[in-house]
Amino acid sequence: MQALSSHSAKARRHFSEVVGHLYEDHTLWTDSLGSFSVLDWIDVTGLMKMATLCMTKLKTMFEPSILLGEVHGAAFLGSQCVRAFRLAEAESGQYAEDATSDCWAVCADIVSLLGKGLVHSDAAIGNACSRAIVIAFSYEGQDAPNLNKKLFDAVAIVLDKMNASLKKFSSIDHADPNRAASLIQASGLLLAASTSGAGSSNTCEKDGFVGLG
């Protein structure tokens, strides 16, 4: 999979984007219009397997010896999996949470790992994770789809880590304008996703606003 193994960071991003577009074109995965099923789509696309692979690669980011390219690629490809799954469920109107709980669990793991990566000492990983969060929680139209409750804990982790990262990389001692700008963009999308129809709030969301201030 070139999205994970390519030696070019730009190529990894573009390959991941292509995979995301393929996942989101539901006409490629159904026999006829109006017959879209989230469960069938997960099965035929192999999204669960791909998301699990990305999660496994992301878990290595804090190990003493890591393959930076694979972690970088996993952040972008994993975020495309999360976005495709979130939008597929929202657009289909099918909320078979018990049947899709395993896929939600993997997506939640990816989201929480991306959050933890925001504070990584390597700027390449930190920036990749913030950009990946933008992808994972991006959406079509003006209103963010409801945040599924299975992502609540993961989003709380991201908001907490994002707040810490914003404070660090916006400070005089560790100022990093590029990293701070990427974090601010991710904060905006994440806050929209966690408050638009979410039906729940937590202290981490408030911390996110503090960080933005």
mmCIF file of C-alpha atoms in Angstrom:
data_model
loop_
_atom_site.group_PDB
_atom_site.id
_atom_site.type_symbol
_atom_site.label_atom_id
_atom_site.label_comp_id
_atom_site.label_asym_id
_atom_site.label_seq_id
_atom_site.Cartn_x
_atom_site.Cartn_y
_atom_site.Cartn_z
ATOM 1 C CA MET A 1 0.000 0.000 0.000
ATOM 2 C CA GLN A 2 1.724 3.143 -1.299
ATOM 3 C CA ALA A 3 -0.160 5.332 1.155
ATOM 4 C CA LEU A 4 1.913 3.727 3.910
ATOM 5 C CA SER A 5 5.136 2.666 2.219
ATOM 6 C CA SER A 6 5.944 5.444 -0.265
ATOM 7 C CA HIS A 7 9.177 7.288 0.447
ATOM 8 C CA SER A 8 7.509 10.592 -0.459
ATOM 9 C CA ALA A 9 5.384 12.349 2.166
ATOM 10 C CA LYS A 10 3.437 14.103 -0.584
ATOM 11 C CA ALA A 11 2.767 10.797 -2.321
ATOM 12 C CA ARG A 12 1.513 9.239 0.926
ATOM 13 C CA ARG A 13 -0.928 12.117 1.401
ATOM 14 C CA HIS A 14 -2.202 11.925 -2.162
ATOM 15 C CA PHE A 15 -2.565 8.139 -2.176
ATOM 16 C CA SER A 16 -4.529 8.389 1.079
ATOM 17 C CA GLU A 17 -6.791 11.019 -0.431
ATOM 18 C CA VAL A 18 -7.465 8.812 -3.452
ATOM 19 C CA VAL A 19 -8.390 5.904 -1.185
ATOM 20 C CA GLY A 20 -10.739 8.214 0.708
ATOM 21 C CA HIS A 21 -12.475 9.301 -2.494
ATOM 22 C CA LEU A 22 -12.914 5.677 -3.523
ATOM 23 C CA TYR A 23 -14.441 4.778 -0.163
ATOM 24 C CA GLU A 24 -16.857 7.697 -0.334
ATOM 25 C CA ASP A 25 -18.092 6.982 -3.872
ATOM 26 C CA HIS A 26 -20.824 4.573 -2.830
ATOM 27 C CA THR A 27 -21.853 3.907 -6.414
ATOM 28 C CA LEU A 28 -18.681 1.855 -6.806
ATOM 29 C CA TRP A 29 -19.744 -0.521 -4.039
ATOM 30 C CA THR A 30 -23.442 -1.096 -4.737
ATOM 31 C CA ASP A 31 -25.251 -2.945 -7.498
ATOM 32 C CA SER A 32 -28.049 -0.399 -7.837
ATOM 33 C CA LEU A 33 -29.067 3.030 -6.610
ATOM 34 C CA GLY A 34 -30.844 3.105 -3.289
ATOM 35 C CA SER A 35 -29.403 -0.215 -2.125
ATOM 36 C CA PHE A 36 -26.519 1.151 -0.060
ATOM 37 C CA SER A 37 -25.868 -0.724 3.178
ATOM 38 C CA VAL A 38 -23.181 0.408 5.613
ATOM 39 C CA LEU A 39 -22.489 -3.161 6.731
ATOM 40 C CA ASP A 40 -22.111 -4.413 3.165
ATOM 41 C CA TRP A 41 -19.962 -1.394 2.317
ATOM 42 C CA ILE A 42 -17.599 -2.062 5.236
ATOM 43 C CA ASP A 43 -17.266 -5.657 4.108
ATOM 44 C CA VAL A 44 -16.718 -5.087 0.393
ATOM 45 C CA THR A 45 -14.319 -2.146 0.779
ATOM 46 C CA GLY A 46 -12.197 -3.809 3.436
ATOM 47 C CA LEU A 47 -12.320 -0.556 5.397
ATOM 48 C CA MET A 48 -12.192 -2.318 8.759
ATOM 49 C CA LYS A 49 -8.994 -4.150 7.798
ATOM 50 C CA MET A 50 -7.401 -0.953 6.497
ATOM 51 C CA ALA A 51 -8.359 1.052 9.574
ATOM 52 C CA THR A 52 -6.979 -1.663 11.853
ATOM 53 C CA LEU A 53 -3.676 -1.627 9.968
ATOM 54 C CA CYS A 54 -3.435 2.150 10.339
ATOM 55 C CA MET A 55 -4.226 1.904 14.048
ATOM 56 C CA THR A 56 -1.441 -0.653 14.494
ATOM 57 C CA LYS A 57 1.065 1.611 12.720
ATOM 58 C CA LEU A 58 0.016 4.655 14.759
ATOM 59 C CA LYS A 59 0.565 2.775 18.011
ATOM 60 C CA THR A 60 4.285 2.625 17.217
ATOM 61 C CA MET A 61 4.757 6.415 17.196
ATOM 62 C CA PHE A 62 6.064 6.547 20.771
ATOM 63 C CA GLU A 63 8.346 3.529 20.510
ATOM 64 C CA PRO A 64 12.129 4.127 20.673
ATOM 65 C CA SER A 65 12.579 3.107 17.051
ATOM 66 C CA ILE A 66 9.821 3.995 14.603
ATOM 67 C CA LEU A 67 9.313 4.056 10.863
ATOM 68 C CA LEU A 68 8.416 7.718 10.474
ATOM 69 C CA GLY A 69 7.041 7.287 6.960
ATOM 70 C CA GLU A 70 4.619 4.549 8.006
ATOM 71 C CA VAL A 71 3.351 6.530 10.989
ATOM 72 C CA HIS A 72 2.936 9.598 8.773
ATOM 73 C CA GLY A 73 1.060 7.579 6.159
ATOM 74 C CA ALA A 74 -1.076 5.827 8.760
ATOM 75 C CA ALA A 75 -2.201 9.182 10.157
ATOM 76 C CA PHE A 76 -3.511 10.325 6.771
ATOM 77 C CA LEU A 77 -4.916 6.991 5.612
ATOM 78 C CA GLY A 78 -6.467 6.263 9.003
ATOM 79 C CA SER A 79 -8.157 9.660 9.026
ATOM 80 C CA GLN A 80 -9.645 8.951 5.596
ATOM 81 C CA CYS A 81 -11.096 5.720 6.980
ATOM 82 C CA VAL A 82 -12.645 7.576 9.914
ATOM 83 C CA ARG A 83 -14.124 10.275 7.683
ATOM 84 C CA ALA A 84 -15.504 7.777 5.160
ATOM 85 C CA PHE A 85 -17.145 5.685 7.877
ATOM 86 C CA ARG A 86 -18.621 8.673 9.733
ATOM 87 C CA LEU A 87 -20.095 10.155 6.557
ATOM 88 C CA ALA A 88 -21.367 6.797 5.293
ATOM 89 C CA GLU A 89 -23.382 6.221 8.454
ATOM 90 C CA ALA A 90 -24.639 9.790 8.568
ATOM 91 C CA GLU A 91 -25.674 9.846 4.905
ATOM 92 C CA SER A 92 -27.338 6.449 4.942
ATOM 93 C CA GLY A 93 -29.382 7.168 8.052
ATOM 94 C CA GLN A 94 -28.592 3.633 9.213
ATOM 95 C CA TYR A 95 -27.398 3.525 12.806
ATOM 96 C CA ALA A 96 -26.877 -0.173 13.467
ATOM 97 C CA GLU A 97 -24.430 0.567 16.275
ATOM 98 C CA ASP A 98 -24.265 -2.984 17.596
ATOM 99 C CA ALA A 99 -23.401 -4.350 14.174
ATOM 100 C CA THR A 100 -20.799 -1.657 13.517
ATOM 101 C CA SER A 101 -19.396 -1.426 17.056
ATOM 102 C CA ASP A 102 -16.078 -3.034 16.088
ATOM 103 C CA CYS A 103 -15.536 -0.489 13.335
ATOM 104 C CA TRP A 104 -16.432 2.360 15.679
ATOM 105 C CA ALA A 105 -13.956 1.000 18.226
ATOM 106 C CA VAL A 106 -11.110 1.014 15.692
ATOM 107 C CA CYS A 107 -12.033 4.512 14.511
ATOM 108 C CA ALA A 108 -12.103 5.709 18.116
ATOM 109 C CA ASP A 109 -8.625 4.236 18.662
ATOM 110 C CA ILE A 110 -7.341 6.046 15.567
ATOM 111 C CA VAL A 111 -8.819 9.353 16.735
ATOM 112 C CA SER A 112 -7.354 9.039 20.244
ATOM 113 C CA LEU A 113 -3.938 8.097 18.831
ATOM 114 C CA LEU A 114 -4.007 11.123 16.530
ATOM 115 C CA GLY A 115 -4.756 13.228 19.596
ATOM 116 C CA LYS A 116 -1.817 11.778 21.481
ATOM 117 C CA GLY A 117 0.384 12.418 18.465
ATOM 118 C CA LEU A 118 -0.296 16.146 18.667
ATOM 119 C CA VAL A 119 2.214 16.457 21.512
ATOM 120 C CA HIS A 120 4.872 14.336 19.805
ATOM 121 C CA SER A 121 8.377 15.794 19.907
ATOM 122 C CA ASP A 122 8.794 15.192 16.158
ATOM 123 C CA ALA A 123 7.151 18.071 14.301
ATOM 124 C CA ALA A 124 6.490 15.868 11.253
ATOM 125 C CA ILE A 125 4.338 13.524 13.327
ATOM 126 C CA GLY A 126 2.654 16.318 15.252
ATOM 127 C CA ASN A 127 1.715 18.168 12.068
ATOM 128 C CA ALA A 128 0.572 14.964 10.376
ATOM 129 C CA CYS A 129 -1.725 14.190 13.314
ATOM 130 C CA SER A 130 -3.276 17.660 13.363
ATOM 131 C CA ARG A 131 -3.857 17.587 9.606
ATOM 132 C CA ALA A 132 -5.266 14.085 9.905
ATOM 133 C CA ILE A 133 -7.751 15.277 12.537
ATOM 134 C CA VAL A 134 -8.911 17.939 10.067
ATOM 135 C CA ILE A 135 -9.564 15.180 7.528
ATOM 136 C CA ALA A 136 -11.255 12.800 9.966
ATOM 137 C CA PHE A 137 -13.762 15.409 11.137
ATOM 138 C CA SER A 138 -14.291 17.259 7.870
ATOM 139 C CA TYR A 139 -17.692 17.019 6.226
ATOM 140 C CA GLU A 140 -19.753 18.140 3.261
ATOM 141 C CA GLY A 141 -22.227 20.984 3.650
ATOM 142 C CA GLN A 142 -22.631 23.616 6.351
ATOM 143 C CA ASP A 143 -23.522 21.488 9.374
ATOM 144 C CA ALA A 144 -21.315 18.846 10.943
ATOM 145 C CA PRO A 145 -22.943 15.410 11.240
ATOM 146 C CA ASN A 146 -23.846 14.312 14.756
ATOM 147 C CA LEU A 147 -20.886 12.975 16.682
ATOM 148 C CA ASN A 148 -21.477 9.321 17.459
ATOM 149 C CA LYS A 149 -21.320 8.597 21.179
ATOM 150 C CA LYS A 150 -18.707 5.913 20.575
ATOM 151 C CA LEU A 151 -16.275 8.713 19.677
ATOM 152 C CA PHE A 152 -16.979 10.851 22.754
ATOM 153 C CA ASP A 153 -14.091 9.510 24.855
ATOM 154 C CA ALA A 154 -11.651 9.674 21.934
ATOM 155 C CA VAL A 155 -12.632 13.251 21.118
ATOM 156 C CA ALA A 156 -12.218 14.213 24.782
ATOM 157 C CA ILE A 157 -8.645 12.889 24.630
ATOM 158 C CA VAL A 158 -7.950 14.856 21.453
ATOM 159 C CA LEU A 159 -9.343 18.081 22.905
ATOM 160 C CA ASP A 160 -7.215 17.656 26.016
ATOM 161 C CA LYS A 161 -4.022 17.010 24.033
ATOM 162 C CA MET A 162 -4.867 19.761 21.592
ATOM 163 C CA ASN A 163 -5.248 22.250 24.415
ATOM 164 C CA ALA A 164 -1.833 21.267 25.806
ATOM 165 C CA SER A 165 -0.254 21.480 22.343
ATOM 166 C CA LEU A 166 -1.741 24.898 21.612
ATOM 167 C CA LYS A 167 -0.433 26.267 24.883
ATOM 168 C CA LYS A 168 3.029 24.825 24.238
ATOM 169 C CA PHE A 169 3.513 25.766 20.591
ATOM 170 C CA SER A 170 1.951 29.207 20.968
ATOM 171 C CA SER A 171 4.229 30.083 23.877
ATOM 172 C CA ILE A 172 7.391 32.170 23.600
ATOM 173 C CA ASP A 173 9.690 29.332 24.664
ATOM 174 C CA HIS A 174 8.395 26.758 22.152
ATOM 175 C CA ALA A 175 6.841 28.969 19.490
ATOM 176 C CA ASP A 176 6.100 27.116 16.257
ATOM 177 C CA PRO A 177 3.785 29.197 14.022
ATOM 178 C CA ASN A 178 3.211 26.450 11.458
ATOM 179 C CA ARG A 179 2.356 23.863 14.074
ATOM 180 C CA ALA A 180 0.139 26.282 15.983
ATOM 181 C CA ALA A 181 -1.759 27.234 12.809
ATOM 182 C CA SER A 182 -2.353 23.577 11.986
ATOM 183 C CA LEU A 183 -3.615 22.948 15.513
ATOM 184 C CA ILE A 184 -6.005 25.902 15.365
ATOM 185 C CA GLN A 185 -7.545 24.620 12.139
ATOM 186 C CA ALA A 186 -7.973 21.174 13.658
ATOM 187 C CA SER A 187 -9.484 22.726 16.797
ATOM 188 C CA GLY A 188 -12.149 24.494 14.772
ATOM 189 C CA LEU A 189 -13.305 21.367 12.990
ATOM 190 C CA LEU A 190 -13.157 19.237 16.093
ATOM 191 C CA LEU A 191 -15.181 21.713 18.130
ATOM 192 C CA ALA A 192 -17.782 21.897 15.355
ATOM 193 C CA ALA A 193 -17.987 18.104 15.267
ATOM 194 C CA SER A 194 -18.233 17.786 19.045
ATOM 195 C CA THR A 195 -20.939 20.413 19.506
ATOM 196 C CA SER A 196 -23.145 20.088 16.415
ATOM 197 C CA GLY A 197 -25.917 17.776 17.559
ATOM 198 C CA ALA A 198 -23.590 15.956 19.897
ATOM 199 C CA GLY A 199 -26.036 16.184 22.785
ATOM 200 C CA SER A 200 -23.219 16.181 25.291
ATOM 201 C CA SER A 201 -20.511 18.438 26.611
ATOM 202 C CA ASN A 202 -17.465 17.993 28.798
ATOM 203 C CA THR A 203 -14.731 20.016 30.406
ATOM 204 C CA CYS A 204 -12.287 19.164 27.639
ATOM 205 C CA GLU A 205 -14.410 21.095 25.153
ATOM 206 C CA LYS A 206 -14.182 24.134 27.423
ATOM 207 C CA ASP A 207 -10.416 23.648 27.647
ATOM 208 C CA GLY A 208 -10.294 23.674 23.862
ATOM 209 C CA PHE A 209 -11.880 27.116 23.816
ATOM 210 C CA VAL A 210 -9.356 28.285 26.417
ATOM 211 C CA GLY A 211 -6.530 27.080 24.185
ATOM 212 C CA LEU A 212 -7.955 28.914 21.192
ATOM 213 C CA GLY A 213 -8.238 32.084 23.265
#
